[in-house]
Short mmCIF file of C-alpha atoms (C1' of nucleotides) in Angstrom, two decimals:
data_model
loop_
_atom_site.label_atom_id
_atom_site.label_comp_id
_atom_site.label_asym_id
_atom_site.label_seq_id
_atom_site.Cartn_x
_atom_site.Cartn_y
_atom_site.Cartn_z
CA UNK V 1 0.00 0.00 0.00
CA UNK V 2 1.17 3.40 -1.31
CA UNK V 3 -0.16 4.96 2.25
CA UNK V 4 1.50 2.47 4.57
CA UNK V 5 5.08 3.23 3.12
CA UNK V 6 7.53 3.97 5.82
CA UNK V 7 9.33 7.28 5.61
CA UNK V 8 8.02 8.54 2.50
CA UNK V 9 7.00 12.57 2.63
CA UNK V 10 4.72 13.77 0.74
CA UNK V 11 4.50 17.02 -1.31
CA UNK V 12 1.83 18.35 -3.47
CA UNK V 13 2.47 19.66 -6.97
CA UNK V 14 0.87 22.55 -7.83
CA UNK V 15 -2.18 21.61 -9.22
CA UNK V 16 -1.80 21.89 -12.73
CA UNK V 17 0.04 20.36 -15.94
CA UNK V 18 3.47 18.91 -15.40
CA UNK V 19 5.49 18.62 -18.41
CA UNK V 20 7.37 15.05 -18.49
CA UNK V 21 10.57 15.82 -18.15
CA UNK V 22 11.91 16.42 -14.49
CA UNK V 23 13.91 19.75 -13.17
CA UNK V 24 17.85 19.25 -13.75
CA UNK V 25 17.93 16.06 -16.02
CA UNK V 26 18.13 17.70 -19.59
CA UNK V 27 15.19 15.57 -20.80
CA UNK V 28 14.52 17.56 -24.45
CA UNK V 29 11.43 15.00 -25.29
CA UNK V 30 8.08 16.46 -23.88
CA UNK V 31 5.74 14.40 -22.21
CA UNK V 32 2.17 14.91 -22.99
CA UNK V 33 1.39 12.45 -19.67
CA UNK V 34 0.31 15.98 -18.57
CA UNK V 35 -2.09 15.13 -15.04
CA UNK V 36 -1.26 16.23 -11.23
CA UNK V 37 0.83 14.12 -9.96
CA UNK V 38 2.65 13.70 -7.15
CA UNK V 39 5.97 13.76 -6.17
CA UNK V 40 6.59 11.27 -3.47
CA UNK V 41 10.33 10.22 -1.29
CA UNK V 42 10.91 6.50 -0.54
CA UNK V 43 14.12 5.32 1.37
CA UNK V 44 16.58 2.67 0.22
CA UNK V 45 14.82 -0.78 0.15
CA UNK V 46 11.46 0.72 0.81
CA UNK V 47 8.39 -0.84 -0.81
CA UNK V 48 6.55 1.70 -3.86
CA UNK V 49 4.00 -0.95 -4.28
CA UNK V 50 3.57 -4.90 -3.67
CA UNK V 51 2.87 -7.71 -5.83
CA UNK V 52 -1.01 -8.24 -6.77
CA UNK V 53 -1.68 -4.75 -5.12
CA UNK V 54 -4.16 -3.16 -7.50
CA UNK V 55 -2.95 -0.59 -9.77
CA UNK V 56 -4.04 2.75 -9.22
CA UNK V 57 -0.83 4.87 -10.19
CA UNK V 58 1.87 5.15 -12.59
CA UNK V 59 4.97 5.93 -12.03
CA UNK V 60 8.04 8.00 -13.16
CA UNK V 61 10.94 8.10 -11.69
CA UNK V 62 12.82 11.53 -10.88
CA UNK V 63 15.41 10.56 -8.81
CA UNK V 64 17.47 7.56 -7.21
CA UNK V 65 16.58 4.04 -8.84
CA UNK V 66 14.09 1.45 -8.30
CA UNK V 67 13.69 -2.64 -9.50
CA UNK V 68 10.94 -4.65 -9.94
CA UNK V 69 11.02 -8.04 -8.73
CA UNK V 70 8.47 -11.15 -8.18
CA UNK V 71 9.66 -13.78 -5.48
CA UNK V 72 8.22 -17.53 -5.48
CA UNK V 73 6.69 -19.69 -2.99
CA UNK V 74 10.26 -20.60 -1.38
CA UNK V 75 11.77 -16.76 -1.51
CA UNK V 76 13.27 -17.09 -5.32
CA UNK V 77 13.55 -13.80 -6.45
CA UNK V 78 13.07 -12.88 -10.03
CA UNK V 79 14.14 -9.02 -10.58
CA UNK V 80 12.04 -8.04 -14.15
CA UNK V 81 13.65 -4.41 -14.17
CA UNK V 82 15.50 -1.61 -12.88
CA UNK V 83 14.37 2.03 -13.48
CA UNK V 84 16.63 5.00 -13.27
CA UNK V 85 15.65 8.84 -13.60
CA UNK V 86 13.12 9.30 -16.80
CA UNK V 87 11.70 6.25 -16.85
CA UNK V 88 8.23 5.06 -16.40
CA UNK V 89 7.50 2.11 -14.76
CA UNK V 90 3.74 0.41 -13.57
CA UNK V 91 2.05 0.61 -16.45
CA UNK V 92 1.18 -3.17 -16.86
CA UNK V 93 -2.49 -2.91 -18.97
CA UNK V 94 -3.89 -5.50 -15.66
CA UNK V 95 -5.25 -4.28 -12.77
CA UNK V 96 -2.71 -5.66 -10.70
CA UNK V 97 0.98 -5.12 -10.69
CA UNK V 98 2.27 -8.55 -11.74
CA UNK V 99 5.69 -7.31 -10.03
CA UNK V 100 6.14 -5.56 -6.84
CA UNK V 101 8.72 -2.05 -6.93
CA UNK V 102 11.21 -0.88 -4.67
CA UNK V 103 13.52 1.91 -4.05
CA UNK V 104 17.55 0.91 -4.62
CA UNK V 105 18.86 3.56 -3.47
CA UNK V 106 16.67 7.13 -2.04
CA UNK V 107 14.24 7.85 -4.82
CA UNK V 108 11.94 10.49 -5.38
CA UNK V 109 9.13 9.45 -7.53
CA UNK V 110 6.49 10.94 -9.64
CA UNK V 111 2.97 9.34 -8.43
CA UNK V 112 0.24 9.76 -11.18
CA UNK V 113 -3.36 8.50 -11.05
CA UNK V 114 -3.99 5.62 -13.21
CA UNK V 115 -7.37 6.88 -13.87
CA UNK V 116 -6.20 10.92 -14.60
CA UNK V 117 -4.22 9.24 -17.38
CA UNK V 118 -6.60 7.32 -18.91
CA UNK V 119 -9.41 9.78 -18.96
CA UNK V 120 -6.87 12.15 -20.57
CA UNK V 121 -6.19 9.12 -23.04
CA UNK V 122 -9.92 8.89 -23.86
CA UNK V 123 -9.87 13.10 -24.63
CA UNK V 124 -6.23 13.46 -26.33
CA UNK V 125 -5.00 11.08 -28.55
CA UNK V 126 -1.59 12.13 -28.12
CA UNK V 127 -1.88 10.67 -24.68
CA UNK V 128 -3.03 7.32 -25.76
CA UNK V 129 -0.18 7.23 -28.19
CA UNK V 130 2.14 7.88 -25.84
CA UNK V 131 0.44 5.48 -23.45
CA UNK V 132 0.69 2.37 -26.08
CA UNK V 133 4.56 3.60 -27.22
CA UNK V 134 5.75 3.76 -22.99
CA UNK V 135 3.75 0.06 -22.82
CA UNK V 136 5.63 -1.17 -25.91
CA UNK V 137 9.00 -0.07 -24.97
CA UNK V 138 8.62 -1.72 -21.72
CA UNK V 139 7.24 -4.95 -23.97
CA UNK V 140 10.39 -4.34 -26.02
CA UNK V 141 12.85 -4.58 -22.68
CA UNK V 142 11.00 -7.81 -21.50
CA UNK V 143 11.74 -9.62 -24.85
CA UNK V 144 15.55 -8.60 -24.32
CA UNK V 145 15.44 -9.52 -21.01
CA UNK V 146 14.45 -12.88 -21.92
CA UNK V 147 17.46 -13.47 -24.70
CA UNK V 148 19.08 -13.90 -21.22
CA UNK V 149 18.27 -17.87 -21.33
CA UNK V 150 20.19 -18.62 -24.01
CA UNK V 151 22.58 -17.04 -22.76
CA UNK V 152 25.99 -18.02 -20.98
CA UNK V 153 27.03 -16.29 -17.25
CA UNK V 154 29.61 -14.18 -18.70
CA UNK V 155 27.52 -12.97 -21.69
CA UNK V 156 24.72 -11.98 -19.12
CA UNK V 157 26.66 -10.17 -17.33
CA UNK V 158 28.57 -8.69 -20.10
CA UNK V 159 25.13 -7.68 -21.36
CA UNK V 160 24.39 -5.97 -18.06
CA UNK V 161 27.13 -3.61 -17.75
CA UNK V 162 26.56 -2.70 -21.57
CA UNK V 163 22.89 -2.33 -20.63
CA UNK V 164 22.92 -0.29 -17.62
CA UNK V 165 25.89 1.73 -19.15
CA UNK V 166 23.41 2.54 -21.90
CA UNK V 167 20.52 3.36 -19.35
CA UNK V 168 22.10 5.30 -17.34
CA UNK V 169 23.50 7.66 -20.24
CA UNK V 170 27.61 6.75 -19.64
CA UNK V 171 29.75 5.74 -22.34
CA UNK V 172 32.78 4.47 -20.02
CA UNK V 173 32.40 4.74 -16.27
CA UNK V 174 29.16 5.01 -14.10
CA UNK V 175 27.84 3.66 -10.36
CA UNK V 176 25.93 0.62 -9.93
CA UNK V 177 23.15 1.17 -7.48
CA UNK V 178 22.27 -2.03 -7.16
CA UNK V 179 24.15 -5.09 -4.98
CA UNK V 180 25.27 -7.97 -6.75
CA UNK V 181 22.24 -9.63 -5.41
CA UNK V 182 20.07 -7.70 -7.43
CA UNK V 183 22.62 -8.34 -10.50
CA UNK V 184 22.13 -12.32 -9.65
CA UNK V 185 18.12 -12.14 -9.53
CA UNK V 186 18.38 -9.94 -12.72
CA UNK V 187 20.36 -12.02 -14.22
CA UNK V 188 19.07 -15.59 -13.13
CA UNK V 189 22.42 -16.31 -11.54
CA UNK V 190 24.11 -16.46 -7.96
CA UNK V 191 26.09 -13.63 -5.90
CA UNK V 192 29.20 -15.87 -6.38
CA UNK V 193 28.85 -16.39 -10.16
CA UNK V 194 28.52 -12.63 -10.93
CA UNK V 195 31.37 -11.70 -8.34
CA UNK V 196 33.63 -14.27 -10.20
CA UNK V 197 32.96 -13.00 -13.47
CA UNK V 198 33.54 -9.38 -12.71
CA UNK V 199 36.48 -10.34 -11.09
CA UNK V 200 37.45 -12.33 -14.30
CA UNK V 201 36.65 -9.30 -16.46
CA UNK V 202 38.90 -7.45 -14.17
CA UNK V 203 41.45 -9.41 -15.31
CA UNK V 204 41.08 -9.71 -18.72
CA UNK V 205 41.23 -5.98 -18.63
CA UNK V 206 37.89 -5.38 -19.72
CA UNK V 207 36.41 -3.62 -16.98
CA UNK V 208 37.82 -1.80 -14.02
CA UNK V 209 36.11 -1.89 -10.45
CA UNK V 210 37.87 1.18 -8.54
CA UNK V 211 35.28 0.11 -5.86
CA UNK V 212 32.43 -2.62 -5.95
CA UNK V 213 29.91 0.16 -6.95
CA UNK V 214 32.05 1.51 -9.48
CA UNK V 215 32.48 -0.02 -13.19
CA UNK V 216 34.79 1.27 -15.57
CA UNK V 217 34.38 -0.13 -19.18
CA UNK V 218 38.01 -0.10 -20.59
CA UNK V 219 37.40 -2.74 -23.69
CA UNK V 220 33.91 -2.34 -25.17
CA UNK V 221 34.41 -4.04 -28.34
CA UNK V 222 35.35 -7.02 -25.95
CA UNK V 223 31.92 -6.36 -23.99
CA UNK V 224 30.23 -5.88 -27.56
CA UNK V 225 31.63 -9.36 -28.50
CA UNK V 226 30.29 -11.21 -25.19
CA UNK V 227 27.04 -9.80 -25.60
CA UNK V 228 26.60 -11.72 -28.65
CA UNK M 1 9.11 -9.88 -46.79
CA UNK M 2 5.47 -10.92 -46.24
CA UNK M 3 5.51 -11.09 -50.50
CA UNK M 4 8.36 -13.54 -51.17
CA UNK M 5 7.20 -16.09 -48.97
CA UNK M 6 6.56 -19.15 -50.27
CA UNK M 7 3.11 -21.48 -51.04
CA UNK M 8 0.88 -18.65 -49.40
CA UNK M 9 -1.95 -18.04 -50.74
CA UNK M 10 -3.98 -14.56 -50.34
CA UNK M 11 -7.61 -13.96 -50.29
CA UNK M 12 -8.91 -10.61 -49.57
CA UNK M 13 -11.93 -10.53 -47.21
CA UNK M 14 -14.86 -8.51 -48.04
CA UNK M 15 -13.88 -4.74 -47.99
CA UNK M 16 -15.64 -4.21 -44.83
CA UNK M 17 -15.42 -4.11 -41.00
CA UNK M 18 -14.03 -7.54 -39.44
CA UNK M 19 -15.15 -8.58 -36.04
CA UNK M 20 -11.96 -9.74 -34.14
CA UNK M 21 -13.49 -12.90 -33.82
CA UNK M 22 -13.36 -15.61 -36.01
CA UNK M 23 -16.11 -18.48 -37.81
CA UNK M 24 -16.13 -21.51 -35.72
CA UNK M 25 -14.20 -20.51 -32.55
CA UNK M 26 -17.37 -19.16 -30.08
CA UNK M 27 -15.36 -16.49 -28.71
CA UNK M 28 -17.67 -14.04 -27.28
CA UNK M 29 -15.72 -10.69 -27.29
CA UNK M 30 -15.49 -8.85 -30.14
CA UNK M 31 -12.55 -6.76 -31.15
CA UNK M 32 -12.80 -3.31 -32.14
CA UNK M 33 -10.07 -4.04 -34.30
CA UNK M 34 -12.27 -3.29 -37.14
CA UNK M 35 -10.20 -2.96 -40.25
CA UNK M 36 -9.73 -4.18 -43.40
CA UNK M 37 -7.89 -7.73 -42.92
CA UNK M 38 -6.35 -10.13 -45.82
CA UNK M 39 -6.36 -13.65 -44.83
CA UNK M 40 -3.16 -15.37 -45.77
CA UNK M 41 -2.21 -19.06 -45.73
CA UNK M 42 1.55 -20.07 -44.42
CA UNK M 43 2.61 -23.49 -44.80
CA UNK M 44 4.52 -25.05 -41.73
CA UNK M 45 7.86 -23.60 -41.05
CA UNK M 46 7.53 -20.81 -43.62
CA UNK M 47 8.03 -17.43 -42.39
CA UNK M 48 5.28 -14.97 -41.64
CA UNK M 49 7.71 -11.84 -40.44
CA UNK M 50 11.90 -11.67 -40.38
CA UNK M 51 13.80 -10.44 -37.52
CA UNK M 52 14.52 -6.46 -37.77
CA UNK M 53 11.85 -6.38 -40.57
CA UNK M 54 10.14 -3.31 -40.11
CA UNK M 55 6.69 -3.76 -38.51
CA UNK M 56 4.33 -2.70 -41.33
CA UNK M 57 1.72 -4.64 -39.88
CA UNK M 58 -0.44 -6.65 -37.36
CA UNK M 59 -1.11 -10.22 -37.33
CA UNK M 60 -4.27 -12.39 -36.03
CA UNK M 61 -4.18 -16.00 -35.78
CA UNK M 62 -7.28 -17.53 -37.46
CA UNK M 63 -6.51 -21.61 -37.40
CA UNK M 64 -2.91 -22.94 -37.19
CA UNK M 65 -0.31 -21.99 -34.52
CA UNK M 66 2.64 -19.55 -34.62
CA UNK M 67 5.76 -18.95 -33.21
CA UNK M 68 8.30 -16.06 -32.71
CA UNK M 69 12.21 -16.36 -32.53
CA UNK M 70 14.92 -14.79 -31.99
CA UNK M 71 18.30 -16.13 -33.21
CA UNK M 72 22.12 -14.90 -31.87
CA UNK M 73 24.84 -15.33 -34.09
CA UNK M 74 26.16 -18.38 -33.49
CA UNK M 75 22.83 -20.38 -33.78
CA UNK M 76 21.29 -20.08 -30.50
CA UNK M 77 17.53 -19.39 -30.80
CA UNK M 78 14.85 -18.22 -27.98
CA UNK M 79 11.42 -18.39 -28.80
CA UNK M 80 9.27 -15.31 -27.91
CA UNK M 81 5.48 -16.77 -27.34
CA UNK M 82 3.51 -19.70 -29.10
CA UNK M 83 0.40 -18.33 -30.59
CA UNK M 84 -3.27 -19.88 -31.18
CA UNK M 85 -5.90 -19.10 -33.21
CA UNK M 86 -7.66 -15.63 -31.84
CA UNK M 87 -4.24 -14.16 -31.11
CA UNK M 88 -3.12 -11.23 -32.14
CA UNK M 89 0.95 -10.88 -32.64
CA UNK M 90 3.73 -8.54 -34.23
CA UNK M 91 2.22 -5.63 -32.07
CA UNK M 92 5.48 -4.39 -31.14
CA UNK M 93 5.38 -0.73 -30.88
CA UNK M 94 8.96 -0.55 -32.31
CA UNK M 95 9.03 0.13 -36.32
CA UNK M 96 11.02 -3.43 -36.64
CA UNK M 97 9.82 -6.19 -35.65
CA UNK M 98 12.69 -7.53 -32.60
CA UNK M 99 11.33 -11.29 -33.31
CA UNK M 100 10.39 -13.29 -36.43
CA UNK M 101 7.20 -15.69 -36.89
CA UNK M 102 6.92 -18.46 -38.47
CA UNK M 103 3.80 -20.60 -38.38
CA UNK M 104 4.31 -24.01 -36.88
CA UNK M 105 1.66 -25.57 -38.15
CA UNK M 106 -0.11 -24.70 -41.73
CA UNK M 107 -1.89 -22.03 -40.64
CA UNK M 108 -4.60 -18.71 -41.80
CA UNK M 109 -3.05 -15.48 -40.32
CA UNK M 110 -5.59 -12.13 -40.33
CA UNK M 111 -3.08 -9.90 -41.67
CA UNK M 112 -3.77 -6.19 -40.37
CA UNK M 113 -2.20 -2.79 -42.03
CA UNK M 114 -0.23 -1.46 -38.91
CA UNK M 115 -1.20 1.90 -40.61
CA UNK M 116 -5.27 1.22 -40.76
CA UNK M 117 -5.02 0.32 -37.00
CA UNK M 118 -3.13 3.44 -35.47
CA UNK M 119 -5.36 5.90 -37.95
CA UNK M 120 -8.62 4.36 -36.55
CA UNK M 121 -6.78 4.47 -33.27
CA UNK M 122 -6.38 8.30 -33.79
CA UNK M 123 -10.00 8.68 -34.47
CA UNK M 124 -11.60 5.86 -32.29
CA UNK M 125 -10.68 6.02 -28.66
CA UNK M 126 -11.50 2.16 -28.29
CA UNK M 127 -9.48 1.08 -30.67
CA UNK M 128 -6.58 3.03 -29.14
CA UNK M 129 -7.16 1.73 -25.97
CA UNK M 130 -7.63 -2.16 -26.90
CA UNK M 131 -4.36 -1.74 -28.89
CA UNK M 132 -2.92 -0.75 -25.27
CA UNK M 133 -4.70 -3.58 -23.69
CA UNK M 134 -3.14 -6.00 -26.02
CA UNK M 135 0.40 -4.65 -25.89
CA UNK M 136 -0.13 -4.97 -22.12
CA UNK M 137 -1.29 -8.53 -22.24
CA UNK M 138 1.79 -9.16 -24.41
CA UNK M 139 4.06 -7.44 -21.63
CA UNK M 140 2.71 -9.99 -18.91
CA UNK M 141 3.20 -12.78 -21.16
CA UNK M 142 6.56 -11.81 -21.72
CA UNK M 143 7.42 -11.06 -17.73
CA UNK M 144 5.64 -14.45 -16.48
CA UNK M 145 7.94 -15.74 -19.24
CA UNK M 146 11.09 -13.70 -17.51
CA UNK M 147 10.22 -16.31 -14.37
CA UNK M 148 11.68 -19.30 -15.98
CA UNK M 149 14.94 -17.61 -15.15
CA UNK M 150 14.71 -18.86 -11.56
CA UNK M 151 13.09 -21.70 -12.34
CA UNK M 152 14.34 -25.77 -12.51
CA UNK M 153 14.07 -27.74 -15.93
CA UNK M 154 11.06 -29.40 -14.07
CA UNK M 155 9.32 -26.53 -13.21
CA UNK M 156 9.78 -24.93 -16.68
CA UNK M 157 8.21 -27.82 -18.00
CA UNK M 158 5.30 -28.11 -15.68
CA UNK M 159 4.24 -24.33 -16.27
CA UNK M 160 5.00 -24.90 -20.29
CA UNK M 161 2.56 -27.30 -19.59
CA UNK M 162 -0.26 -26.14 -17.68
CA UNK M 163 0.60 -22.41 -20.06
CA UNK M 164 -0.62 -24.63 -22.75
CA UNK M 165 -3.54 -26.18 -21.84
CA UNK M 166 -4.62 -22.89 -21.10
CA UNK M 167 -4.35 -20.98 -24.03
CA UNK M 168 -5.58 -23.90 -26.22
CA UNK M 169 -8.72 -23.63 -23.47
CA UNK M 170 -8.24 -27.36 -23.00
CA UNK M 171 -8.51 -28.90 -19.09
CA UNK M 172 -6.91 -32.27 -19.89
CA UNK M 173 -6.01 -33.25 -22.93
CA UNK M 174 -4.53 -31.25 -26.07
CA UNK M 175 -1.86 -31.75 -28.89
CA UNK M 176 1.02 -29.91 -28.75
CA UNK M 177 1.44 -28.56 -32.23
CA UNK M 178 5.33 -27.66 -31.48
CA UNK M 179 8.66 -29.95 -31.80
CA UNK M 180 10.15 -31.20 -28.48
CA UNK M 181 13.11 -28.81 -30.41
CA UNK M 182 10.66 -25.14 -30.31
CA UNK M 183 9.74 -26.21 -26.54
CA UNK M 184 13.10 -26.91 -25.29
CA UNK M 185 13.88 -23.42 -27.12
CA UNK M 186 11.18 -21.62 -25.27
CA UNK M 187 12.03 -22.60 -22.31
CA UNK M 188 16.00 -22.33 -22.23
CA UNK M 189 16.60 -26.02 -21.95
CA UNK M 190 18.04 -28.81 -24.84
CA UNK M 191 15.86 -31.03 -26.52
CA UNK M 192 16.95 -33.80 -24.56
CA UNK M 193 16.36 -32.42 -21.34
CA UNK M 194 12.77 -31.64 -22.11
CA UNK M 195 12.24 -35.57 -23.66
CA UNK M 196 13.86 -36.72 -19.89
CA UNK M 197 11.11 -34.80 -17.89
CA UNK M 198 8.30 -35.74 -20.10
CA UNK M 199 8.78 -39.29 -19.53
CA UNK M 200 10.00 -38.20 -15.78
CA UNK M 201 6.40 -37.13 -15.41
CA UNK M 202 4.82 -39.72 -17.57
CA UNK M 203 6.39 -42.13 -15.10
CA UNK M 204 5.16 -40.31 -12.00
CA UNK M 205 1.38 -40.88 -13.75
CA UNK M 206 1.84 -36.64 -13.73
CA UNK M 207 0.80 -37.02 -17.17
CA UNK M 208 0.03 -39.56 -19.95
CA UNK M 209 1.98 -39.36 -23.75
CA UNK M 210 -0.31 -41.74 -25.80
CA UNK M 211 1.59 -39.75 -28.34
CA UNK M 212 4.78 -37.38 -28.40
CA UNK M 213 2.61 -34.65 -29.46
CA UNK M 214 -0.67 -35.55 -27.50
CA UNK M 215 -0.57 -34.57 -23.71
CA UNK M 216 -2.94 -35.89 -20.84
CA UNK M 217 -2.82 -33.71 -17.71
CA UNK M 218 -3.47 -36.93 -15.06
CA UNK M 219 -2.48 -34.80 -11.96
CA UNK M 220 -3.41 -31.41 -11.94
CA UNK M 221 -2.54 -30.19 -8.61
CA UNK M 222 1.15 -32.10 -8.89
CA UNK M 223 1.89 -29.99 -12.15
CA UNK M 224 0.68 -26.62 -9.90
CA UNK M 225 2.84 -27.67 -7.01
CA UNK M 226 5.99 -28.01 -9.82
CA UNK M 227 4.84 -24.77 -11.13
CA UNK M 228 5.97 -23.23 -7.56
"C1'" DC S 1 37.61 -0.30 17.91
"C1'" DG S 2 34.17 -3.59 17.02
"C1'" DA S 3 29.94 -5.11 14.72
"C1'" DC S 4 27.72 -5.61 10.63
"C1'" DC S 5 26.94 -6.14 5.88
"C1'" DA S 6 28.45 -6.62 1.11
"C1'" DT S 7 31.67 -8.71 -1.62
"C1'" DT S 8 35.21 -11.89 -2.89
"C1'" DT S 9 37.54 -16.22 -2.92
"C1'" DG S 10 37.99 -21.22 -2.31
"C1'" DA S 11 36.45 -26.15 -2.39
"C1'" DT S 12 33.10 -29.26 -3.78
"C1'" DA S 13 28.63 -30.86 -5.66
"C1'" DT S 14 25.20 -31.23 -9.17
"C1'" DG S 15 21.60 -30.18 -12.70
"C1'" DG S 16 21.44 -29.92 -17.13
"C1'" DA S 17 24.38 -29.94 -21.42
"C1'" DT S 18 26.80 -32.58 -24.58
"C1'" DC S 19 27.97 -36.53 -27.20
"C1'" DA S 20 26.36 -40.77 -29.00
"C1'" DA S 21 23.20 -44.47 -30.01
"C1'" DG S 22 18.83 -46.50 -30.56
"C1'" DC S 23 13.94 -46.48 -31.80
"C1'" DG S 24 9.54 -45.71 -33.88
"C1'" DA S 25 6.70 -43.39 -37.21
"C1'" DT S 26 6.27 -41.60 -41.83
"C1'" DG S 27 7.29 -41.39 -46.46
"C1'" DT S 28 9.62 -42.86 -50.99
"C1'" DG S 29 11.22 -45.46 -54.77
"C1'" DG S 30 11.81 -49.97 -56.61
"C1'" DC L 1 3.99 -54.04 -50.66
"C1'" DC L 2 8.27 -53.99 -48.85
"C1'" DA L 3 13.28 -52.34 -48.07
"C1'" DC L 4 15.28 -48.24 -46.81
"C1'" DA L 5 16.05 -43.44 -45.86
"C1'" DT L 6 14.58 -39.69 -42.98
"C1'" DC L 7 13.00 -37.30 -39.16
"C1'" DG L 8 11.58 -36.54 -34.53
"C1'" DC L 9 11.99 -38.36 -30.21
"C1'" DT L 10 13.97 -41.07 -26.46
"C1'" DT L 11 17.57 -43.12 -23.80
"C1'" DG L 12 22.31 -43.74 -22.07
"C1'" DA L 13 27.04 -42.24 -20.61
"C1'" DT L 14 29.90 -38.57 -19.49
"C1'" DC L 15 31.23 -33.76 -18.82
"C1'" DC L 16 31.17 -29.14 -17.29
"C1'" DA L 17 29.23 -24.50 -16.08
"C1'" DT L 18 27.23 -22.84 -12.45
"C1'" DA L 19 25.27 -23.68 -7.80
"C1'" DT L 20 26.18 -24.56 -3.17
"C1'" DC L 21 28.60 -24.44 1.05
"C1'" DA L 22 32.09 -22.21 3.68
"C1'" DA L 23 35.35 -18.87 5.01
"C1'" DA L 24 38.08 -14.73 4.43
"C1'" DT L 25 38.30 -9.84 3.31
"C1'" DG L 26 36.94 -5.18 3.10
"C1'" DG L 27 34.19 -1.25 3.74
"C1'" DT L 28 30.88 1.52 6.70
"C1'" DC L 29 28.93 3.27 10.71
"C1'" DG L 30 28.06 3.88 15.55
#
DNA sequence: CGACCATTTGATATGGATCAAGCGATGTGG
DNA sequence: CCACATCGCTTGATCCATATCAAATGGTCG
């Protein structure tokens, strides 16, 4: 539940259009998702919303980075996504969230009304557009994700760094929020296997780890060639 | 190219408004979808759409089955979904399609101008919003999908399994118009591997095989438990 | 400094892949 | 109508990539 989030504060934007793109991120594409929303804080690890909870909002994210995840019966944890500022994330067509979201690391979060965006669909086609295009992309991810099980440990994880490198805008060097637990449950491997195989890239001289957060691509073309 | 391919046979449908659903199937909801459709024949293992072909348009399963690939360089293929008659496929929202289809089995495919669609989208708010709808159906197929990646050879099986039955709206007893090959494929495992746990669970009495391609669920609730 | 948590590293186990036959159904040409 | 090739599937033997179990290391915070 959205209300029942620990240590999340609250503030009201003004009550009127908000243009997509967030203050300080250099967005140039315009959103025409233009309903009151609201801007919301949720701490490291902190639930956004919980697995089979309705769906009531969407969500963009403005700051900070969340993941998506889905755990089985016996606490198998499947992570489907990780969002970073920009994106939009909730907007599975059910009424339920099929995943659950949480912050990685402090977020602040735009909160939207399901329902504000749809009615705006219904008047302005531009909106519906928009809604399908956000909905495909994410369709788009999934089916990447899923290349992921023909795929061999290293060239996962190869595929990761390239991916987030690309998500989060950095050609050569950037921070991972997550742990290498999220990496594993993103990746449908263990902790040990994705330690070991940065470590191996590490010395192949493909990456550089100044600190566990902290990847430096140094060969891409040898990432490029992993990835398949 | 939907032209080149071979032994299909085209018959355009009366220049008029289709109902999405189809002669002889009973299905009671009916698609908005309303454009002008050609039917086309494919023969098994012909090609309906290739990989990065751009997405000029939709696709609607009348009788037959369909599947969509993706191959990596080296030979390695994933397939994307297995499709029955009343499904609609190719909806990507990209401008290429990231998978090809190729019917499995001879099949009729509804073939829809991606152009007609979004223009009676931009003037009929239902439309737009069942084109959503189906892109977001697609989405959850694809993330249920993403679960496999925590999941053992057994349990991929078992949900391949009960996935089936569903979708071919059969409790008990169906054919399984796919190779042991397309399944193992789907669900990240070798041929071989699937073969093992199909007579693994033949032998339990979890199901019966009076043919390779003819399934009998016999134990319902043990194929739900494997399903985690 | 000490406790805690994330990460790495090491040793061993194992599920599923790989390699290799065998088998049964279907189709073809003689 | 039958020998034989072909194809899809199953079964068997062995291997190996990754999981599991266990411990050490390092970084962070009170």
């Amino acid at each position: 539940m959205l209300q029942q989030t620990a240590q999340t504060s609250i503030r009201r934007s003004a009550n009127g259009y908000l243009a997509g793109h967030h203050a300080g991120e250099g967005h140039a594409e315009t959103s025409r998702i233009e309903v009151m929303g609201t801007a919301m804080s949720f701490a490291r690890n902190t639930e956004i919303y919980g697995e089979n909870e309705p769906a009531h909002y969407f969500y963009k994210v403005i700051s900070g980075s969340v993941r998506t995840s889905r755990i089985l019966a016996d606490g198998r944890r499947q992570i489907g996504a990780f969002y970073f500022p920009g994106d939009v994330f909730g907007l599975e067509a059910g009424t339920e969230h099929a995943f659950a979201a949480e912050a990685i690391a402090n977020a602040r979060i735009l909160v939207i009304r399901r329902s504000a965006v749809t009615a705006a669909a219904a008047r302005d086609v531009v909106v519906a557009q928009e809604l399908w295009t956000l909905t495909g992309s994410e369709l788009q991810r999934a089916q990447g994700h899923l290349m992921l099980l023909v795929k061999t440990a290293q060239e996962r994880v190869a595929g990761f760094l390239l991916e987030i490198a690309a998500r989060v805008k950095a050609t050569r060097e950037f921070d991972l929020p997550m742990s290498r637990q999220d990496i594993a449950d993103y990746l449908g491997l263990t902790i040990e296997t994705v330690s070991r195989i940065f470590t191996g890239l590490e010395g192949s001289a493909t990456i550089a780890l100044p600190t566990s957060r902290h990847v430096v691509l140094r060969d891409l073309g040898a990432l490029r060639t992993l990835n398949s």
